[in-house]
Coordinates of C-alpha atoms in Angstrom, one line a residue:
X1313 CA 166.8 110.1 119.2
X1314 CA 165.3 108.0 116.6
X1315 CA 167.0 106.6 113.5
X1316 CA 165.5 107.7 109.9
X1317 CA 163.8 104.8 107.9
X1318 CA 166.3 105.7 105.2
X1319 CA 169.5 104.8 107.4
X1320 CA 167.4 101.5 109.1
X1321 CA 167.2 100.7 105.3
X1322 CA 170.8 101.0 104.5
X1323 CA 172.2 99.5 108.0
X1324 CA 169.6 96.7 107.1
X1325 CA 170.9 96.1 103.4
X1326 CA 174.5 96.3 104.8
X1327 CA 173.3 92.9 107.1
X1328 CA 171.8 91.0 104.1
X1329 CA 174.6 91.5 101.8
X1330 CA 177.0 90.4 104.4
X1331 CA 174.5 87.5 105.2
X1332 CA 174.2 86.3 101.6
X1333 CA 177.9 86.5 101.3
X1334 CA 178.7 84.5 104.2
X1335 CA 175.7 82.1 103.3
X1336 CA 177.4 81.2 99.7
X1337 CA 181.1 81.5 101.0
X1338 CA 180.1 78.9 103.8
X1339 CA 178.1 76.8 101.2
X1340 CA 181.0 76.8 98.5
X1341 CA 183.5 75.6 101.5
X1342 CA 181.4 73.2 103.0
X1343 CA 180.6 71.9 99.4
X1344 CA 183.8 71.3 97.8
X1345 CA 184.7 69.8 101.5
X1346 CA 182.2 67.1 100.9
X1347 CA 183.0 66.5 97.0
X1348 CA 186.8 66.2 97.7
X1349 CA 187.2 64.5 101.1
X1350 CA 187.6 60.8 100.9
X1351 CA 185.3 59.6 103.5
X1352 CA 182.5 61.9 101.9
X1353 CA 181.8 61.9 98.4
X1354 CA 184.9 60.6 97.7
X1355 CA 186.3 62.4 94.5
X1356 CA 189.6 63.6 95.3
X1357 CA 190.4 65.2 91.9
X1358 CA 191.3 69.4 93.0
X1359 CA 192.1 70.0 89.4
X1360 CA 189.1 68.8 87.8
X1361 CA 187.2 70.5 90.5
X1362 CA 188.5 73.5 90.0
X1363 CA 188.3 73.4 85.9
X1364 CA 184.9 72.5 85.6
X1365 CA 184.3 75.8 88.4
X1366 CA 185.9 77.8 86.0
X1367 CA 184.6 76.3 82.6
X1368 CA 181.5 77.0 84.2
X1369 CA 182.2 80.3 85.0
X1370 CA 183.8 81.8 82.0
X1371 CA 180.8 80.1 80.0
X1372 CA 178.8 82.0 81.7
X1373 CA 180.4 85.3 82.0
X1374 CA 180.7 84.8 77.9
X1375 CA 177.1 84.7 77.9
X1376 CA 175.9 87.6 80.4
X1377 CA 178.5 89.8 78.3
X1378 CA 178.2 89.2 74.7
X1379 CA 174.8 87.4 74.4
X1380 CA 172.4 89.1 77.0
X1381 CA 174.8 92.3 77.4
X1382 CA 174.2 92.1 80.8
X1383 CA 177.7 94.5 81.4
X1384 CA 180.0 95.7 79.3
X1385 CA 183.4 94.4 78.7
X1386 CA 186.9 96.3 79.9
X1387 CA 188.5 97.1 76.7
X1388 CA 192.1 96.3 76.8
X1389 CA 195.1 95.6 74.6
X1390 CA 196.4 92.3 73.7
X1391 CA 199.5 93.1 74.9
X1392 CA 197.9 94.5 78.3
X1393 CA 196.1 91.2 78.7
X1394 CA 199.3 89.1 78.4
X1395 CA 201.3 91.4 81.1
X1396 CA 198.6 91.6 83.5
X1397 CA 195.9 89.6 83.4
X1398 CA 197.9 86.5 82.4
X1399 CA 200.0 86.4 85.7
X1400 CA 197.2 87.2 88.1
X1401 CA 195.3 84.3 86.2
X1402 CA 197.9 82.2 86.6
X1403 CA 198.3 83.0 90.5
X1404 CA 194.7 82.7 90.8
X1405 CA 194.4 78.7 89.1
X1406 CA 197.2 78.0 91.9
X1407 CA 195.7 79.1 94.8
X1408 CA 192.0 77.6 93.7
X1409 CA 194.3 74.3 93.0
X1410 CA 196.3 74.1 95.9
X1411 CA 193.0 75.5 98.3
X1412 CA 191.1 72.7 97.2
X1413 CA 193.5 70.1 97.4
X1414 CA 193.9 71.1 101.0
X1415 CA 190.3 69.9 102.2
X1416 CA 191.7 66.3 101.0
X1417 CA 194.1 66.3 104.2
X1418 CA 192.9 69.2 106.6
X1419 CA 189.6 69.7 108.7
X1420 CA 187.2 72.6 107.4
X1421 CA 188.3 74.2 110.7
X1422 CA 191.9 74.1 110.5
X1423 CA 191.9 75.2 107.5
X1424 CA 189.7 78.6 108.1
X1425 CA 192.8 78.5 111.1
X1426 CA 195.4 78.7 108.8
X1427 CA 193.4 81.3 106.4
X1428 CA 194.2 83.8 109.4
X1429 CA 197.5 84.2 107.9
X1430 CA 196.1 86.1 105.0
X1431 CA 196.8 89.9 106.3
X1432 CA 200.4 88.5 106.9
X1433 CA 200.9 87.4 103.6
X1434 CA 199.4 90.2 101.8
X1435 CA 201.4 92.8 104.1
X1436 CA 204.9 90.9 103.5
X1437 CA 204.4 91.0 99.8
X1438 CA 202.9 94.1 99.7
X1439 CA 206.7 95.4 101.2
X1440 CA 208.4 92.9 99.0
X1441 CA 206.4 94.9 95.9
X1442 CA 207.0 98.0 97.6
X1443 CA 203.5 98.7 98.0
X1444 CA 203.4 98.6 101.6
X1445 CA 205.5 100.4 103.8
X1446 CA 207.4 98.8 106.8
X1447 CA 206.1 99.8 110.4
X1448 CA 207.2 97.9 113.5
X1449 CA 204.0 98.3 114.9
X1450 CA 202.0 96.2 112.0
X1451 CA 205.1 94.1 112.1
X1452 CA 204.2 92.6 115.9
X1453 CA 200.8 92.2 114.8
X1454 CA 201.7 90.1 112.2
X1455 CA 204.2 88.2 114.4
X1456 CA 201.3 88.1 116.8
X1457 CA 198.7 86.3 114.2
X1458 CA 201.5 84.2 112.6
X1459 CA 202.3 83.2 116.7
X1460 CA 198.6 82.1 116.9
X1461 CA 198.3 80.1 114.1
X1462 CA 201.8 78.0 115.1
X1463 CA 199.8 77.5 118.4
X1464 CA 196.9 76.1 116.6
X1465 CA 198.4 74.4 114.4
X1466 CA 200.7 72.7 117.6
X1467 CA 197.4 71.6 118.5
X1468 CA 195.4 70.2 115.8
X1469 CA 194.4 66.6 116.0
X1470 CA 194.6 65.7 112.1
X1471 CA 197.5 67.8 111.4
X1472 CA 199.1 66.8 108.1
X1473 CA 202.0 68.5 106.8
X1474 CA 201.5 67.8 102.6
X1475 CA 197.7 69.9 103.9
X1476 CA 199.4 72.7 105.6
X1477 CA 201.8 73.0 102.8
X1478 CA 199.4 73.4 100.4
X1479 CA 196.9 75.8 102.1
X1480 CA 200.3 77.9 103.0
X1481 CA 200.8 77.8 99.3
X1482 CA 197.2 78.9 98.8
X1483 CA 197.7 81.7 100.7
X1484 CA 200.9 82.8 99.0
X1485 CA 199.3 82.7 95.9
X1486 CA 196.3 84.8 96.7
X1487 CA 198.1 87.3 98.7
X1488 CA 200.5 87.7 95.7
X1489 CA 197.3 87.9 93.4
X1490 CA 195.8 90.6 95.4
X1491 CA 198.7 92.5 95.4
X1492 CA 199.3 92.4 91.7
X1493 CA 195.7 93.4 91.1
X1494 CA 196.6 96.3 92.8
X1495 CA 200.0 97.1 91.0
X1496 CA 199.3 95.8 87.5
X1497 CA 194.8 96.6 87.1
X1498 CA 194.4 99.5 90.1
X1499 CA 197.2 101.9 88.6
X1500 CA 196.5 101.0 84.8
X1501 CA 192.7 102.6 85.7
X1502 CA 191.1 99.5 85.2
X1503 CA 188.3 98.1 87.7
X1504 CA 186.9 94.4 86.6
X1505 CA 183.8 93.3 88.7
X1506 CA 183.1 89.6 89.2
X1507 CA 181.2 89.2 85.7
X1508 CA 184.4 90.5 83.5
X1509 CA 187.3 89.2 86.0
X1510 CA 186.1 85.9 85.3
X1511 CA 185.4 86.7 81.4
X1512 CA 189.0 87.4 81.1
X1513 CA 190.7 85.1 84.4
X1514 CA 189.0 82.2 84.0
X1515 CA 190.2 80.8 80.6
X1516 CA 193.5 81.6 81.6
X1517 CA 193.0 79.6 84.8
X1518 CA 191.9 76.8 82.6
X1519 CA 194.7 76.8 80.1
X1520 CA 197.2 76.7 83.2
X1521 CA 195.2 74.2 84.9
X1522 CA 195.0 72.0 82.1
X1523 CA 198.7 71.3 82.3
X1524 CA 199.0 69.7 85.8
X1525 CA 195.2 68.1 84.9
X1526 CA 196.7 65.9 82.2
X1527 CA 200.0 64.7 83.9
X1528 CA 198.0 64.0 87.5
X1529 CA 194.2 63.5 87.2
X1530 CA 193.5 62.6 83.5
X1531 CA 195.3 59.1 83.4
X1532 CA 193.5 58.6 86.7
X1533 CA 190.3 59.5 85.5
X1534 CA 190.1 57.7 82.5
X1535 CA 190.9 54.8 84.3
X1536 CA 187.7 55.0 86.8
X1537 CA 183.8 55.6 86.5
X1538 CA 184.5 58.7 88.4
X1539 CA 185.3 60.2 84.7
X1540 CA 181.4 60.2 84.4
X1541 CA 180.4 63.6 86.4
X1542 CA 177.3 63.5 88.4
X1543 CA 175.6 66.9 86.5
X1544 CA 173.4 67.5 89.8
X1545 CA 176.1 67.8 92.6
X1546 CA 178.5 69.2 89.9
X1547 CA 176.2 71.7 88.4
X1548 CA 175.3 72.6 91.9
X1549 CA 178.4 73.6 93.1
X1550 CA 179.5 75.6 90.0
X1551 CA 176.2 77.9 90.1
X1552 CA 177.5 77.9 94.2
X1553 CA 181.0 78.9 93.0
X1554 CA 179.5 81.9 90.5
X1555 CA 177.0 83.4 92.9
X1556 CA 180.0 83.6 95.5
X1557 CA 181.7 85.8 93.1
X1558 CA 178.7 87.9 92.6
X1559 CA 177.9 88.0 96.4
X1560 CA 181.6 89.5 96.8
X1561 CA 181.5 92.5 94.0
X1562 CA 177.5 93.0 95.5
X1563 CA 179.3 93.2 99.1
X1564 CA 182.4 95.3 98.1
X1565 CA 180.4 97.3 95.9
X1566 CA 177.5 98.3 98.3
X1567 CA 179.6 98.2 101.7
X1568 CA 183.5 98.0 101.4
X1569 CA 186.2 96.0 101.4
X1570 CA 186.9 96.0 104.9
X1571 CA 183.3 94.8 105.9
X1572 CA 184.2 91.7 103.7
X1573 CA 187.3 91.3 106.2
X1574 CA 184.9 91.8 109.1
X1575 CA 182.3 89.5 107.8
X1576 CA 184.9 87.1 106.9
X1577 CA 186.0 86.5 110.4
X1578 CA 182.6 85.6 112.1
X1579 CA 182.2 83.1 108.7
X1580 CA 185.7 81.3 110.1
X1581 CA 184.0 81.3 113.5
X1582 CA 180.9 79.9 111.8
X1583 CA 182.6 77.3 109.9
X1584 CA 185.1 76.0 112.8
X1585 CA 181.3 75.4 114.7
X1586 CA 179.6 74.0 111.9
X1587 CA 183.0 71.5 111.3
X1588 CA 183.0 70.6 115.1
X1589 CA 179.1 70.2 115.7
X1590 CA 178.1 68.5 112.4
X1591 CA 181.2 67.1 110.4
X1592 CA 182.5 66.0 114.0
X1593 CA 186.1 67.4 113.0
X1594 CA 188.2 67.2 116.6
X1595 CA 188.5 71.2 117.4
X1596 CA 191.3 70.9 120.8
X1597 CA 191.4 73.7 123.4
X1598 CA 194.5 74.5 122.3
X1599 CA 193.4 74.8 118.6
X1600 CA 190.9 77.4 119.9
X1601 CA 193.4 79.1 122.0
X1602 CA 196.4 79.5 118.8
X1603 CA 193.0 80.8 117.0
X1604 CA 192.0 83.2 120.0
X1605 CA 195.2 85.0 119.1
X1606 CA 195.3 85.2 116.0
X1607 CA 191.4 85.9 115.9
X1608 CA 192.7 88.9 118.0
X1609 CA 195.6 90.1 115.7
X1610 CA 193.4 90.3 112.5
X1611 CA 190.6 92.1 114.6
X1612 CA 193.6 94.4 115.6
X1613 CA 194.2 95.0 111.9
X1614 CA 191.0 95.2 110.9
X1615 CA 190.5 98.2 113.2
X1616 CA 193.7 100.0 112.1
X1617 CA 192.8 100.0 108.4
X1618 CA 189.2 101.5 109.7
X1619 CA 191.4 104.1 111.3
X1620 CA 193.4 104.4 108.4
X1621 CA 190.3 104.8 105.9
X1622 CA 189.0 107.4 108.2
X1623 CA 191.8 109.3 108.3
X1624 CA 191.8 109.1 104.1
X1625 CA 188.4 110.1 104.0
X1626 CA 188.9 113.3 106.5
X1627 CA 191.9 114.5 104.5
X1628 CA 190.1 114.1 101.2
X1629 CA 187.2 115.7 102.3
X1630 CA 189.4 118.7 104.0
X1631 CA 191.1 119.2 101.1
X1632 CA 188.8 121.0 98.9
X1633 CA 188.0 123.4 101.5
X1634 CA 191.8 123.9 102.4
X1635 CA 192.4 124.7 98.4
X1636 CA 189.3 127.2 98.8
X1637 CA 190.8 128.9 101.9
X1638 CA 194.2 129.0 99.8
X1639 CA 192.5 130.6 96.8
X1640 CA 190.5 133.1 99.2
X1641 CA 193.8 134.0 101.1
X1642 CA 195.5 134.3 97.8
X1643 CA 193.2 136.3 96.4
X1644 CA 193.2 139.1 99.2
X1645 CA 196.9 139.2 99.5
X1646 CA 196.6 140.2 95.1
X1647 CA 194.1 142.8 96.2
X1648 CA 196.3 144.1 99.2
X1649 CA 199.6 143.9 96.8
X1650 CA 197.1 145.8 94.3
X1651 CA 196.1 148.5 96.9
X1652 CA 199.7 149.0 97.8
X1653 CA 201.0 149.6 93.9
X1654 CA 198.3 152.2 93.2
X1655 CA 199.3 155.5 93.1
X1656 CA 198.0 157.8 96.1
X1657 CA 196.3 161.0 94.8

């Protein structure tokens, strides 16, 4: 049976959104690695790099909202901002700081393998905050993912404990941020697109990061010529970071968050191949075997989420018809009752 042109167009657009997101995510990761790695650009200041991104993104978001009026700001009280947005901003700043720091110590391929632990962290923290229900089959899947990542770590040729702890910390902070978004923002009925989220969250990140930056990196930068930034390198890097945020909104808004998760697995394999073939990072057979196990676990996790989503949509669609049937039955019962109660002549 021939597919309709509308369906073909929808499928092609979905693949286009996925390709744009993969390309931008790929570019930001490789670009950050290039800047921070001591063997490449040799600018090992992850807090400074993150602050540059946040300053650029918050400034551009301000212009798009207040000057060019591209999107409307979300109204929120000062109290709600400090109780909800500020904690999310703090976690986001820690996640970005730690993940960028890991690029100094670890290969791109190994970092992608460690990121496979994200579903484990989100599920575990969700249970902790009573947003997820403990189920033995899901936990068994989480254990399989963890075991696969542990095997991959065992086979890592450039294993560095500091880098591993930094990346695990980044995963933990990011997972907590995602759960808090669900608790603090979604439950309050507030939805932030990438521009409004950067408008509110990026300045928080900038403030939080300024404290460790003043202590750890500013004294070093002040004494070296590295303090003079290459506007082309850091400008294009910041543009890529901002574009990635827009691509996330485009992908999730036009498809779904599940599609982004599946696309993320494809992106990870591409990064592993790129890291091995171009950057010449060592990828061992044990690395691949361990990540293969984790990959299967993540794939099953995404499959289970898809089935749950389909079941939820089916239940939502069935509910109106069920309510209509119940109302029709109720009307028939009332008519029968009236007929029985009417006096016979």
